[in-house]
Amino acid sequence: MRTCLALIWTIWLVSTDGFVVIPRGATSSCRPTHLAATEKTTLTDATDWNLRIVLRGVATEQGKKVDEIFRVKCNFLEEEGYEPPQGVIQQQVNPDSRLEITKSRWILSEDPDDRKDGLWVWGLFAEPLYPFMLLQLETNAIPLPNNSNNNDNDDHEEATPADAIKPLQLYAQINHKRDSEKGVILEASDLKVRQVETVAADVFGAAKVDVYEEVNIGTLSIQPVLPVGASN
């Protein structure tokens, strides 16, 4: 049972670092929590999750715009000793997957745009009812299929260099629920990237500041891999 005993500061940074959260207690390490077999879904290595990532109009290294769909199986691993709950995603190895997650961060959160009720109210419950998960994913460059489809037409033509989607830093605000029978429920959400523009911070232009704009580039669906015989 979690009880709110003090003000918790949660900062969603508009930077490449993603999140900074003040920990409760000593520094903790990221360790998976092993649970007994259960049909309830959890944010631990006891539950496998399927991620369906739909990208629309993403830029490639050769300046093209492409649409792609990727499927990733992963686990959510919670870091112990932090409030709100937070952690990383562990991608399961799949040699056929072109998308590789290089860095990740998730944190359960209040509404980042409306914190008026705060955790003081939610502390009255047996468990804080965080309605959102804030998720950040970073990827390597993603090679595109059929890069050499025109290279065999003419032996004298110069081979077309391979193309790839540029490395991505993706953000999502996901609706998060806890069901007494099913466990954790994560709903589909928009996927966004942050575009940076440097502007003058004073009338003389001596100081500069980076302004971030979130741009929708696709959708993210998250479904648990349920045990045999379990219903969704």
mmCIF file of C-alpha atoms in Angstrom:
data_model
loop_
_atom_site.group_PDB
_atom_site.id
_atom_site.type_symbol
_atom_site.label_atom_id
_atom_site.label_comp_id
_atom_site.label_asym_id
_atom_site.label_seq_id
_atom_site.Cartn_x
_atom_site.Cartn_y
_atom_site.Cartn_z
ATOM 1 C CA MET A 1 0.000 0.000 0.000
ATOM 2 C CA ARG A 2 1.355 3.365 -0.980
ATOM 3 C CA THR A 3 0.508 6.404 1.163
ATOM 4 C CA CYS A 4 1.357 9.992 0.261
ATOM 5 C CA LEU A 5 3.411 11.306 3.207
ATOM 6 C CA ALA A 6 5.158 14.158 1.445
ATOM 7 C CA LEU A 7 4.985 16.296 -1.651
ATOM 8 C CA ILE A 8 6.350 14.404 -4.652
ATOM 9 C CA TRP A 9 8.018 16.361 -7.386
ATOM 10 C CA THR A 10 7.701 14.948 -10.873
ATOM 11 C CA ILE A 11 9.330 16.862 -13.703
ATOM 12 C CA TRP A 12 8.628 16.007 -17.322
ATOM 13 C CA LEU A 13 11.605 17.652 -19.001
ATOM 14 C CA VAL A 14 11.523 18.880 -22.583
ATOM 15 C CA SER A 15 15.000 17.580 -23.235
ATOM 16 C CA THR A 16 16.739 14.480 -24.496
ATOM 17 C CA ASP A 17 17.001 13.248 -20.926
ATOM 18 C CA GLY A 18 13.259 12.800 -20.673
ATOM 19 C CA PHE A 19 12.479 12.515 -16.941
ATOM 20 C CA VAL A 20 13.860 13.607 -13.610
ATOM 21 C CA VAL A 21 12.107 12.341 -10.483
ATOM 22 C CA ILE A 22 13.085 12.890 -6.874
ATOM 23 C CA PRO A 23 13.463 9.378 -5.351
ATOM 24 C CA ARG A 24 12.077 8.396 -2.006
ATOM 25 C CA GLY A 25 14.777 6.878 0.149
ATOM 26 C CA ALA A 26 18.101 5.540 -1.028
ATOM 27 C CA THR A 27 19.273 5.190 -4.623
ATOM 28 C CA SER A 28 17.789 2.106 -6.258
ATOM 29 C CA SER A 29 18.803 -0.147 -9.090
ATOM 30 C CA CYS A 30 16.573 -1.354 -11.898
ATOM 31 C CA ARG A 31 15.497 -4.896 -11.097
ATOM 32 C CA PRO A 32 12.612 -6.940 -12.464
ATOM 33 C CA THR A 33 10.019 -8.033 -9.924
ATOM 34 C CA HIS A 34 9.191 -11.730 -10.055
ATOM 35 C CA LEU A 35 5.574 -12.567 -9.252
ATOM 36 C CA ALA A 36 3.670 -15.786 -8.906
ATOM 37 C CA ALA A 37 1.785 -16.958 -11.974
ATOM 38 C CA THR A 38 -1.356 -14.876 -12.383
ATOM 39 C CA GLU A 39 -3.779 -13.822 -15.064
ATOM 40 C CA LYS A 40 -3.518 -10.202 -13.970
ATOM 41 C CA THR A 41 -1.301 -8.024 -16.135
ATOM 42 C CA THR A 42 1.505 -6.137 -14.408
ATOM 43 C CA LEU A 43 4.296 -3.668 -15.107
ATOM 44 C CA THR A 44 6.915 -6.310 -14.307
ATOM 45 C CA ASP A 45 8.715 -9.067 -16.167
ATOM 46 C CA ALA A 46 5.776 -11.346 -15.230
ATOM 47 C CA THR A 47 3.814 -9.893 -18.163
ATOM 48 C CA ASP A 48 4.870 -9.740 -21.806
ATOM 49 C CA TRP A 49 3.466 -6.836 -23.841
ATOM 50 C CA ASN A 50 3.054 -6.427 -27.600
ATOM 51 C CA LEU A 51 3.779 -2.942 -28.919
ATOM 52 C CA ARG A 52 2.379 -2.010 -32.331
ATOM 53 C CA ILE A 53 4.121 1.131 -33.569
ATOM 54 C CA VAL A 54 2.572 2.853 -36.605
ATOM 55 C CA LEU A 55 4.744 5.615 -38.111
ATOM 56 C CA ARG A 56 3.472 8.035 -40.752
ATOM 57 C CA GLY A 57 5.614 10.335 -42.843
ATOM 58 C CA VAL A 58 8.877 9.807 -40.973
ATOM 59 C CA ALA A 59 12.070 11.106 -42.564
ATOM 60 C CA THR A 60 14.757 8.850 -43.999
ATOM 61 C CA GLU A 61 18.468 9.513 -44.300
ATOM 62 C CA GLN A 62 17.994 10.191 -48.042
ATOM 63 C CA GLY A 63 15.290 12.800 -47.436
ATOM 64 C CA LYS A 64 12.248 10.663 -48.210
ATOM 65 C CA LYS A 65 9.031 10.332 -46.190
ATOM 66 C CA VAL A 66 7.827 6.807 -45.448
ATOM 67 C CA ASP A 67 5.070 4.980 -43.563
ATOM 68 C CA GLU A 68 6.018 1.912 -41.538
ATOM 69 C CA ILE A 69 4.491 -0.493 -38.997
ATOM 70 C CA PHE A 70 6.602 -2.264 -36.381
ATOM 71 C CA ARG A 71 5.750 -4.870 -33.765
ATOM 72 C CA VAL A 72 7.854 -5.281 -30.633
ATOM 73 C CA LYS A 73 7.485 -7.636 -27.672
ATOM 74 C CA CYS A 74 8.750 -6.251 -24.382
ATOM 75 C CA ASN A 75 8.453 -6.116 -20.601
ATOM 76 C CA PHE A 76 7.992 -3.134 -18.323
ATOM 77 C CA LEU A 77 10.541 -3.185 -15.488
ATOM 78 C CA GLU A 78 9.897 -1.004 -12.445
ATOM 79 C CA GLU A 79 12.733 0.615 -10.512
ATOM 80 C CA GLU A 80 12.329 0.009 -6.796
ATOM 81 C CA GLY A 81 12.101 2.834 -4.291
ATOM 82 C CA TYR A 82 10.576 5.555 -6.477
ATOM 83 C CA GLU A 83 7.276 7.363 -6.301
ATOM 84 C CA PRO A 84 5.523 7.712 -8.717
ATOM 85 C CA PRO A 85 6.274 4.225 -10.098
ATOM 86 C CA GLN A 86 8.696 4.369 -12.999
ATOM 87 C CA GLY A 87 11.218 2.290 -14.894
ATOM 88 C CA VAL A 88 12.404 1.115 -18.291
ATOM 89 C CA ILE A 89 11.271 -1.139 -21.125
ATOM 90 C CA GLN A 90 13.162 -4.336 -21.878
ATOM 91 C CA GLN A 91 12.790 -5.338 -25.530
ATOM 92 C CA GLN A 92 12.735 -9.072 -26.170
ATOM 93 C CA VAL A 93 15.204 -10.311 -28.759
ATOM 94 C CA ASN A 94 13.720 -10.898 -32.204
ATOM 95 C CA PRO A 95 16.197 -11.311 -35.097
ATOM 96 C CA ASP A 96 13.447 -10.434 -37.599
ATOM 97 C CA SER A 97 12.695 -7.053 -36.030
ATOM 98 C CA ARG A 98 14.213 -4.005 -37.745
ATOM 99 C CA LEU A 99 13.348 -1.662 -34.880
ATOM 100 C CA GLU A 100 15.764 -1.620 -31.942
ATOM 101 C CA ILE A 101 14.932 0.338 -28.790
ATOM 102 C CA THR A 102 18.202 1.779 -27.484
ATOM 103 C CA LYS A 103 16.843 3.774 -24.540
ATOM 104 C CA SER A 104 13.504 3.986 -22.772
ATOM 105 C CA ARG A 105 11.767 5.555 -19.802
ATOM 106 C CA TRP A 106 8.245 5.272 -18.410
ATOM 107 C CA ILE A 107 6.614 6.904 -15.422
ATOM 108 C CA LEU A 108 3.089 6.807 -14.040
ATOM 109 C CA SER A 109 1.722 10.299 -13.720
ATOM 110 C CA GLU A 110 -1.071 12.670 -12.918
ATOM 111 C CA ASP A 111 -2.410 14.695 -15.809
ATOM 112 C CA PRO A 112 0.715 16.682 -16.771
ATOM 113 C CA ASP A 113 -1.568 19.502 -17.984
ATOM 114 C CA ASP A 114 -3.763 19.646 -14.857
ATOM 115 C CA ARG A 115 -2.235 18.827 -11.468
ATOM 116 C CA LYS A 116 -4.766 20.735 -9.331
ATOM 117 C CA ASP A 117 -5.977 17.660 -7.406
ATOM 118 C CA GLY A 118 -2.508 16.262 -6.973
ATOM 119 C CA LEU A 119 -1.354 13.181 -5.128
ATOM 120 C CA TRP A 120 -2.706 14.543 -1.854
ATOM 121 C CA VAL A 121 -6.209 13.483 -2.912
ATOM 122 C CA TRP A 122 -5.072 10.197 -4.436
ATOM 123 C CA GLY A 123 -3.242 9.350 -1.231
ATOM 124 C CA LEU A 124 -6.632 8.613 0.331
ATOM 125 C CA PHE A 125 -6.884 5.489 -1.824
ATOM 126 C CA ALA A 126 -5.220 2.125 -1.215
ATOM 127 C CA GLU A 127 -3.059 2.802 -4.277
ATOM 128 C CA PRO A 128 -2.527 6.120 -6.102
ATOM 129 C CA LEU A 129 -4.743 6.235 -9.176
ATOM 130 C CA TYR A 130 -2.223 7.539 -11.683
ATOM 131 C CA PRO A 131 -4.312 7.929 -14.853
ATOM 132 C CA PHE A 132 -1.400 8.273 -17.265
ATOM 133 C CA MET A 133 1.858 6.659 -18.260
ATOM 134 C CA LEU A 134 4.413 8.996 -19.823
ATOM 135 C CA LEU A 135 6.608 6.972 -22.169
ATOM 136 C CA GLN A 136 9.806 7.871 -23.986
ATOM 137 C CA LEU A 137 11.464 5.579 -26.549
ATOM 138 C CA GLU A 138 14.695 6.078 -28.485
ATOM 139 C CA THR A 139 15.671 3.931 -31.471
ATOM 140 C CA ASN A 140 18.614 3.294 -33.744
ATOM 141 C CA ALA A 141 18.378 4.104 -37.437
ATOM 142 C CA ILE A 142 15.864 1.647 -38.936
ATOM 143 C CA PRO A 143 16.945 0.031 -42.236
ATOM 144 C CA LEU A 144 14.293 0.047 -44.936
ATOM 145 C CA PRO A 145 13.425 -3.170 -46.814
ATOM 146 C CA ASN A 146 14.054 -3.582 -50.563
ATOM 147 C CA ASN A 147 16.853 -1.034 -50.586
ATOM 148 C CA SER A 148 18.421 -2.747 -53.599
ATOM 149 C CA ASN A 149 15.261 -3.418 -55.621
ATOM 150 C CA ASN A 150 16.532 -1.330 -58.551
ATOM 151 C CA ASN A 151 20.148 -2.400 -58.424
ATOM 152 C CA ASP A 152 19.788 -5.502 -60.632
ATOM 153 C CA ASN A 153 18.041 -3.817 -63.567
ATOM 154 C CA ASP A 154 21.229 -2.745 -65.282
ATOM 155 C CA ASP A 155 24.659 -4.103 -64.543
ATOM 156 C CA HIS A 156 26.128 -0.775 -65.584
ATOM 157 C CA GLU A 157 23.971 1.355 -63.286
ATOM 158 C CA GLU A 158 25.448 2.613 -60.068
ATOM 159 C CA ALA A 159 24.029 0.772 -57.061
ATOM 160 C CA THR A 160 21.493 2.748 -55.026
ATOM 161 C CA PRO A 161 22.795 3.293 -51.485
ATOM 162 C CA ALA A 162 20.779 1.729 -48.684
ATOM 163 C CA ASP A 163 18.261 4.007 -47.007
ATOM 164 C CA ALA A 164 17.043 4.026 -43.394
ATOM 165 C CA ILE A 165 14.682 5.885 -41.106
ATOM 166 C CA LYS A 166 16.644 8.337 -39.001
ATOM 167 C CA PRO A 167 17.041 7.531 -35.274
ATOM 168 C CA LEU A 168 13.866 8.465 -33.433
ATOM 169 C CA GLN A 169 13.016 9.881 -30.036
ATOM 170 C CA LEU A 170 9.341 9.109 -29.463
ATOM 171 C CA TYR A 171 6.957 10.326 -26.776
ATOM 172 C CA ALA A 172 3.516 9.072 -25.747
ATOM 173 C CA GLN A 173 0.975 9.929 -23.061
ATOM 174 C CA ILE A 174 -0.893 6.672 -22.444
ATOM 175 C CA ASN A 175 -4.131 6.210 -20.501
ATOM 176 C CA HIS A 176 -3.347 3.876 -17.579
ATOM 177 C CA LYS A 177 -5.931 1.955 -15.555
ATOM 178 C CA ARG A 178 -5.944 -0.759 -12.894
ATOM 179 C CA ASP A 179 -8.723 -3.324 -13.124
ATOM 180 C CA SER A 180 -9.456 -5.537 -10.123
ATOM 181 C CA GLU A 181 -9.685 -8.629 -12.343
ATOM 182 C CA LYS A 182 -7.524 -7.895 -15.386
ATOM 183 C CA GLY A 183 -4.748 -5.850 -13.771
ATOM 184 C CA VAL A 184 -2.931 -3.125 -15.716
ATOM 185 C CA ILE A 185 -4.663 -1.713 -18.797
ATOM 186 C CA LEU A 186 -2.745 0.538 -21.222
ATOM 187 C CA GLU A 187 -4.789 2.177 -23.963
ATOM 188 C CA ALA A 188 -3.709 3.145 -27.471
ATOM 189 C CA SER A 189 -2.217 6.615 -27.855
ATOM 190 C CA ASP A 190 -0.624 9.041 -30.280
ATOM 191 C CA LEU A 191 3.126 8.919 -30.901
ATOM 192 C CA LYS A 192 4.955 12.225 -31.055
ATOM 193 C CA VAL A 193 8.402 13.655 -31.699
ATOM 194 C CA ARG A 194 9.746 16.963 -30.437
ATOM 195 C CA GLN A 195 10.997 19.477 -32.936
ATOM 196 C CA VAL A 196 13.387 22.099 -31.621
ATOM 197 C CA GLU A 197 13.584 25.733 -32.713
ATOM 198 C CA THR A 198 16.166 28.132 -31.269
ATOM 199 C CA VAL A 199 14.781 31.642 -30.750
ATOM 200 C CA ALA A 200 16.023 34.868 -29.197
ATOM 201 C CA ALA A 201 15.294 35.195 -25.491
ATOM 202 C CA ASP A 202 15.687 39.007 -25.408
ATOM 203 C CA VAL A 203 15.142 41.947 -27.730
ATOM 204 C CA PHE A 204 18.860 42.202 -28.480
ATOM 205 C CA GLY A 205 19.195 38.545 -29.493
ATOM 206 C CA ALA A 206 22.112 38.016 -27.144
ATOM 207 C CA ALA A 207 20.464 35.115 -25.329
ATOM 208 C CA LYS A 208 18.997 32.083 -27.061
ATOM 209 C CA VAL A 209 16.473 29.533 -25.881
ATOM 210 C CA ASP A 210 15.283 26.260 -27.381
ATOM 211 C CA VAL A 211 11.531 25.979 -27.960
ATOM 212 C CA TYR A 212 10.048 22.506 -28.309
ATOM 213 C CA GLU A 213 7.002 21.620 -30.375
ATOM 214 C CA GLU A 214 5.417 18.169 -30.230
ATOM 215 C CA VAL A 215 4.432 16.763 -33.627
ATOM 216 C CA ASN A 216 2.186 13.714 -34.097
ATOM 217 C CA ILE A 217 3.860 11.077 -36.304
ATOM 218 C CA GLY A 218 1.822 7.955 -35.601
ATOM 219 C CA THR A 219 0.113 5.753 -33.037
ATOM 220 C CA LEU A 220 1.087 3.239 -30.371
ATOM 221 C CA SER A 221 -1.025 0.234 -29.339
ATOM 222 C CA ILE A 222 -0.062 -1.859 -26.288
ATOM 223 C CA GLN A 223 -1.640 -5.244 -25.601
ATOM 224 C CA PRO A 224 -0.614 -7.864 -23.019
ATOM 225 C CA VAL A 225 0.360 -11.365 -24.035
ATOM 226 C CA LEU A 226 -2.107 -13.258 -21.863
ATOM 227 C CA PRO A 227 -1.545 -16.758 -20.445
ATOM 228 C CA VAL A 228 -3.199 -19.645 -22.263
ATOM 229 C CA GLY A 229 -6.861 -19.774 -21.360
ATOM 230 C CA ALA A 230 -7.015 -16.204 -20.046
ATOM 231 C CA SER A 231 -9.515 -13.776 -21.552
ATOM 232 C CA ASN A 232 -8.658 -10.200 -22.535
#
